[in-house]
Coordinates of C-alpha atoms in Angstrom, one line a residue:
V20 CA 44.3 27.5 -241.3
E21 CA 42.5 25.0 -243.5
N22 CA 39.0 25.3 -245.0
M23 CA 36.9 22.3 -243.7
Q24 CA 35.0 22.2 -247.0
A25 CA 31.5 20.5 -247.3
P26 CA 29.6 19.3 -245.4
I27 CA 30.9 21.5 -242.5
N28 CA 30.9 24.6 -244.7
S29 CA 28.0 25.4 -247.0
S30 CA 26.7 28.4 -249.0
G31 CA 24.4 29.2 -246.1
D32 CA 25.1 31.2 -242.9
D33 CA 27.2 28.8 -240.8
F34 CA 28.4 30.0 -237.4
G35 CA 28.8 29.3 -233.7
I36 CA 30.8 26.1 -234.0
T37 CA 31.3 24.4 -230.6
F38 CA 33.3 21.3 -229.8
A39 CA 32.3 18.7 -227.1
G40 CA 35.4 19.1 -225.0
L41 CA 38.4 17.3 -226.6
K42 CA 36.1 15.0 -228.7
E43 CA 36.1 15.3 -232.5
E44 CA 32.4 16.2 -232.5
G45 CA 30.1 19.2 -231.6
F46 CA 27.4 21.5 -232.9
F47 CA 27.1 24.7 -235.0
S48 CA 24.3 26.9 -236.3
S49 CA 23.2 27.1 -240.0
N50 CA 20.3 28.3 -242.1
R51 CA 21.3 25.9 -244.9
N52 CA 18.4 24.3 -246.8
E53 CA 15.9 26.6 -245.0
I54 CA 13.6 28.5 -247.3
K55 CA 12.7 31.1 -244.7
G56 CA 16.3 31.5 -243.6
Y57 CA 15.7 30.2 -240.0
D58 CA 18.8 29.0 -238.2
K59 CA 18.9 25.4 -236.8
L60 CA 21.4 23.4 -234.8
W61 CA 23.5 20.9 -236.7
Y62 CA 25.6 18.1 -235.2
F63 CA 28.9 17.0 -236.6
Y64 CA 31.5 14.3 -235.8
L65 CA 34.7 12.9 -237.3
P66 CA 34.1 9.2 -238.1
T67 CA 36.4 6.8 -236.3
I68 CA 38.5 4.8 -238.7
E69 CA 38.4 1.1 -237.8
Y70 CA 39.9 -2.0 -239.4
L71 CA 38.2 -5.2 -238.4
L72 CA 39.2 -8.8 -239.2
T73 CA 36.4 -11.3 -239.3
G74 CA 36.0 -14.8 -240.7
K75 CA 35.7 -18.5 -239.9
I76 CA 38.0 -21.5 -239.5
A77 CA 36.4 -24.7 -240.7
D78 CA 37.3 -27.9 -242.6
V79 CA 36.9 -28.2 -246.3
N80 CA 33.3 -29.2 -245.9
L81 CA 32.6 -26.0 -243.9
E82 CA 32.2 -27.8 -240.6
P83 CA 33.7 -25.9 -237.6
I84 CA 36.9 -27.4 -236.2
S85 CA 37.2 -27.8 -232.4
G86 CA 40.4 -26.4 -231.0
A87 CA 41.4 -24.3 -234.0
V88 CA 43.7 -21.4 -233.5
L89 CA 44.5 -18.3 -235.5
R90 CA 47.9 -16.7 -234.9
L91 CA 48.5 -13.1 -236.0
I92 CA 52.0 -11.7 -236.3
G93 CA 52.3 -8.0 -237.3
D94 CA 55.3 -6.0 -238.4
D95 CA 54.7 -3.7 -235.4
G96 CA 55.6 -6.5 -233.0
T97 CA 52.0 -7.9 -232.6
N98 CA 52.0 -11.6 -231.8
T99 CA 48.7 -12.9 -230.6
K100 CA 46.4 -16.0 -230.7
I101 CA 42.7 -15.9 -231.5
H102 CA 40.5 -18.8 -230.4
P103 CA 37.3 -18.9 -232.6
Q104 CA 33.8 -19.3 -231.3
K105 CA 32.1 -22.7 -231.4
D106 CA 30.8 -22.0 -234.9
G107 CA 34.3 -21.3 -236.1
S108 CA 33.9 -17.5 -236.3
F109 CA 36.4 -15.0 -235.1
K110 CA 36.7 -11.2 -234.8
Y111 CA 39.8 -9.0 -234.2
K112 CA 40.4 -5.3 -234.3
L113 CA 43.4 -4.5 -236.5
K114 CA 45.8 -1.6 -236.0
E115 CA 46.6 1.3 -238.4
D116 CA 49.6 0.9 -240.9
V117 CA 50.4 -2.7 -240.0
T118 CA 51.0 -5.7 -242.2
Y119 CA 49.8 -9.0 -240.6
I120 CA 50.7 -12.6 -241.3
M121 CA 47.9 -15.0 -240.3
L122 CA 48.3 -18.8 -239.7
A123 CA 45.3 -20.9 -239.0
S124 CA 46.0 -24.3 -237.5
A125 CA 44.3 -27.2 -235.7
R126 CA 45.3 -30.7 -234.6
G127 CA 44.7 -33.2 -237.4
F128 CA 44.6 -30.5 -240.1
L129 CA 47.0 -28.8 -242.4
N130 CA 48.0 -25.2 -241.7
K131 CA 46.9 -22.3 -243.9
K132 CA 48.5 -18.9 -244.2
E133 CA 47.2 -15.5 -245.3
Q134 CA 48.4 -11.9 -245.3
I135 CA 46.5 -8.6 -244.9
S136 CA 47.6 -5.0 -244.5
T137 CA 46.2 -1.7 -243.2
V138 CA 49.1 0.3 -244.6
G139 CA 48.0 3.3 -246.6
L140 CA 44.3 3.0 -245.8
N141 CA 42.4 6.1 -244.9
K142 CA 38.9 4.7 -244.6
S143 CA 37.4 2.0 -242.3
K144 CA 37.6 -1.5 -243.8
N145 CA 36.3 -4.9 -242.8
F146 CA 38.6 -7.8 -243.9
T147 CA 36.7 -11.1 -244.2
I148 CA 39.1 -14.1 -244.4
D149 CA 37.7 -17.7 -244.2
F150 CA 40.1 -20.6 -243.7
G151 CA 39.2 -24.1 -245.0
L152 CA 41.7 -26.5 -243.4
P153 CA 42.3 -29.8 -245.2
S154 CA 42.4 -32.9 -243.0
V155 CA 45.6 -35.0 -242.7
S156 CA 43.5 -38.2 -242.5
R157 CA 41.4 -38.2 -245.7
P158 CA 41.8 -37.3 -249.4
I159 CA 41.3 -33.7 -250.3
Q160 CA 39.9 -32.8 -253.7
L161 CA 41.6 -30.1 -255.8
N162 CA 38.5 -28.3 -257.2
N163 CA 40.3 -25.8 -259.4
I164 CA 42.5 -28.0 -261.6
F165 CA 41.3 -28.6 -265.1
Y166 CA 42.8 -30.5 -268.1
E167 CA 42.2 -30.3 -271.8
L168 CA 39.7 -32.9 -273.1
A169 CA 41.3 -36.4 -273.0
K170 CA 44.7 -34.9 -272.3
W171 CA 47.0 -34.2 -269.4
T172 CA 47.7 -30.6 -270.3
F173 CA 46.4 -28.0 -267.9
T174 CA 43.9 -25.3 -269.0
P175 CA 44.7 -21.7 -268.1
E176 CA 42.0 -21.7 -265.4
S177 CA 44.1 -24.3 -263.5
E178 CA 46.8 -21.8 -262.5
K179 CA 45.0 -20.6 -259.4
G180 CA 44.3 -24.1 -258.1
L181 CA 47.9 -25.2 -258.7
Q182 CA 49.3 -22.2 -256.9
E183 CA 47.0 -22.8 -254.0
L184 CA 48.5 -26.3 -253.7
V185 CA 52.0 -24.9 -253.9
R186 CA 51.2 -22.5 -251.1
L187 CA 49.7 -25.3 -249.0
L188 CA 52.9 -27.3 -249.3
Q189 CA 55.0 -24.3 -248.4
D190 CA 52.8 -23.6 -245.3
N191 CA 53.3 -27.3 -244.3
P192 CA 56.9 -28.1 -245.1
N193 CA 57.0 -31.3 -243.1
I194 CA 54.3 -33.2 -245.1
T195 CA 54.6 -35.6 -248.0
I196 CA 51.6 -36.2 -250.2
E197 CA 50.2 -38.5 -252.8
I198 CA 48.7 -36.8 -255.9
A199 CA 45.9 -38.9 -257.3
A200 CA 44.0 -38.4 -260.6
H201 CA 40.7 -40.1 -261.4
T202 CA 38.6 -40.4 -264.5
D203 CA 34.9 -41.2 -265.2
M204 CA 33.7 -44.4 -266.7
I205 CA 33.6 -43.2 -270.3
G206 CA 36.1 -44.9 -272.5
Q207 CA 38.3 -48.0 -272.1
K208 CA 39.6 -48.8 -268.6
E209 CA 43.2 -49.2 -269.8
D210 CA 43.1 -45.8 -271.6
N211 CA 41.6 -44.1 -268.5
M212 CA 44.3 -45.6 -266.3
I213 CA 47.1 -44.2 -268.5
L214 CA 45.3 -40.8 -268.8
S215 CA 44.9 -40.5 -265.0
Q216 CA 48.6 -41.5 -264.4
K217 CA 49.8 -38.8 -266.8
R218 CA 47.5 -36.2 -265.2
A219 CA 48.8 -36.9 -261.8
Q220 CA 52.4 -36.8 -263.1
S221 CA 51.6 -33.4 -264.6
V222 CA 50.6 -32.0 -261.2
L223 CA 53.8 -33.4 -259.7
E224 CA 56.0 -31.9 -262.3
Y225 CA 54.3 -28.5 -261.9
L226 CA 55.0 -28.6 -258.1
V227 CA 58.6 -29.5 -258.6
E228 CA 59.0 -26.7 -261.2
H229 CA 57.7 -24.2 -258.5
G230 CA 60.1 -25.2 -255.8
I231 CA 58.5 -28.2 -254.0
E232 CA 61.0 -31.0 -253.3
K233 CA 60.4 -34.1 -255.4
E234 CA 60.9 -36.3 -252.4
R235 CA 57.8 -35.0 -250.9
L236 CA 55.6 -36.0 -253.8
T237 CA 54.1 -39.3 -255.2
S238 CA 51.8 -39.4 -258.2
V239 CA 49.2 -42.2 -258.8
G240 CA 46.6 -42.6 -261.5
Y241 CA 43.5 -44.6 -260.5
G242 CA 41.5 -44.4 -263.7
E243 CA 37.9 -45.2 -263.0
E244 CA 38.6 -47.6 -260.2
N245 CA 37.7 -45.4 -257.2
P246 CA 34.4 -43.6 -257.8
V247 CA 33.3 -40.9 -255.4
I248 CA 31.2 -41.8 -252.3
V249 CA 28.7 -39.0 -251.7
D250 CA 29.3 -36.9 -248.7
K251 CA 27.1 -34.4 -246.9
K252 CA 28.2 -31.5 -249.0
L253 CA 27.5 -33.3 -252.3
A254 CA 24.1 -34.5 -251.1
S255 CA 23.1 -31.0 -250.2
E256 CA 24.3 -29.6 -253.6
Y257 CA 22.6 -32.3 -255.7
P258 CA 19.3 -33.5 -254.3
F259 CA 19.2 -36.6 -256.5
L260 CA 22.4 -37.9 -254.7
K261 CA 22.0 -39.6 -251.4
E262 CA 24.8 -39.5 -248.7
K263 CA 27.1 -42.6 -248.7
T264 CA 26.1 -43.6 -252.3
E265 CA 29.0 -44.9 -254.4
L266 CA 29.0 -43.2 -257.8
N267 CA 29.9 -46.4 -259.7
E268 CA 29.0 -47.5 -263.2
E269 CA 25.8 -49.3 -262.1
F270 CA 24.5 -46.2 -260.3
V271 CA 25.5 -43.9 -263.1
L272 CA 23.6 -45.9 -265.7
S273 CA 20.5 -45.7 -263.6
L274 CA 20.4 -41.9 -264.0
S275 CA 19.0 -39.6 -266.6
P276 CA 21.5 -38.3 -269.3
E277 CA 21.7 -34.9 -267.6
Q278 CA 22.4 -36.5 -264.2
Q279 CA 24.9 -38.9 -265.7
E280 CA 27.0 -35.9 -266.9
I281 CA 26.9 -34.3 -263.5
V282 CA 28.1 -37.6 -261.8
N283 CA 30.8 -38.2 -264.4
Q284 CA 32.1 -34.7 -263.8
I285 CA 32.2 -35.4 -260.1
N286 CA 34.2 -38.6 -260.6
R287 CA 36.7 -36.7 -262.9
R288 CA 38.9 -35.2 -260.2
T289 CA 42.4 -34.7 -258.9
E290 CA 43.0 -35.2 -255.2
F291 CA 45.9 -35.4 -252.7
K292 CA 46.3 -37.1 -249.4
V293 CA 48.9 -36.7 -246.7
L294 CA 51.3 -39.7 -246.4
K295 CA 53.6 -38.4 -243.7
T296 CA 53.8 -35.4 -241.4
S297 CA 57.4 -35.8 -240.3
Y298 CA 59.4 -35.0 -243.4
K299 CA 62.8 -33.6 -242.3
L300 CA 61.7 -33.3 -238.7
Y301 CA 64.4 -35.8 -237.5

């Protein structure tokens, strides 16, 4: 026999508990919270524990991808495919005490893998996992890689972005990539070219140190030669930028000092692009 504790039990006169058949719900009588001591009927139920997976599969610009698929493999033997809605959203009810590996994929895009687990949970939980899949046909900017000023040494904040790139290469073992570093227009062109080359090489060396085969990697420094061309995402984020505008020196000099700093920061970037998708396939 186990005491149900509050809120089933109270300091009032609780009696007459009745269950609704085999369901974990029912009614009982109680005069709790009643100044005059009148009895009232109270309803009770045992909340159902649910684990729900929701999210979206989109490209890195948050646009839905046609034909994307999410595969779930659980350590209980679950092996299923989820086809997202037209807006990229998906929903799936998870099982209790199961660890899942998830792989999001789409033709023309790189795979991304995540892991979630309901093991040990005793309360309902909604897992929200969004997948931003990089395209194999255009350069992808690495937003979380930072260097010390005028150096090629990573700041501590770069570890997360570098590890994301390691995982991406592990999830896509048949690709080779070019790592490209870019600078802004400040300083001498020759110095900027050397700096960008050393920064790209630093990323390559980090990847090799963390288990990525060197044969899969190429590093290139472009200095200030390839300024960013404004896309839809940048235009929505910065109203003074128009889509398809090239952020070259002439354009930068036409801006206010505050806007120039923003554009220079946009041009200072590290990217990668896929060179081949058949590494060690044959």
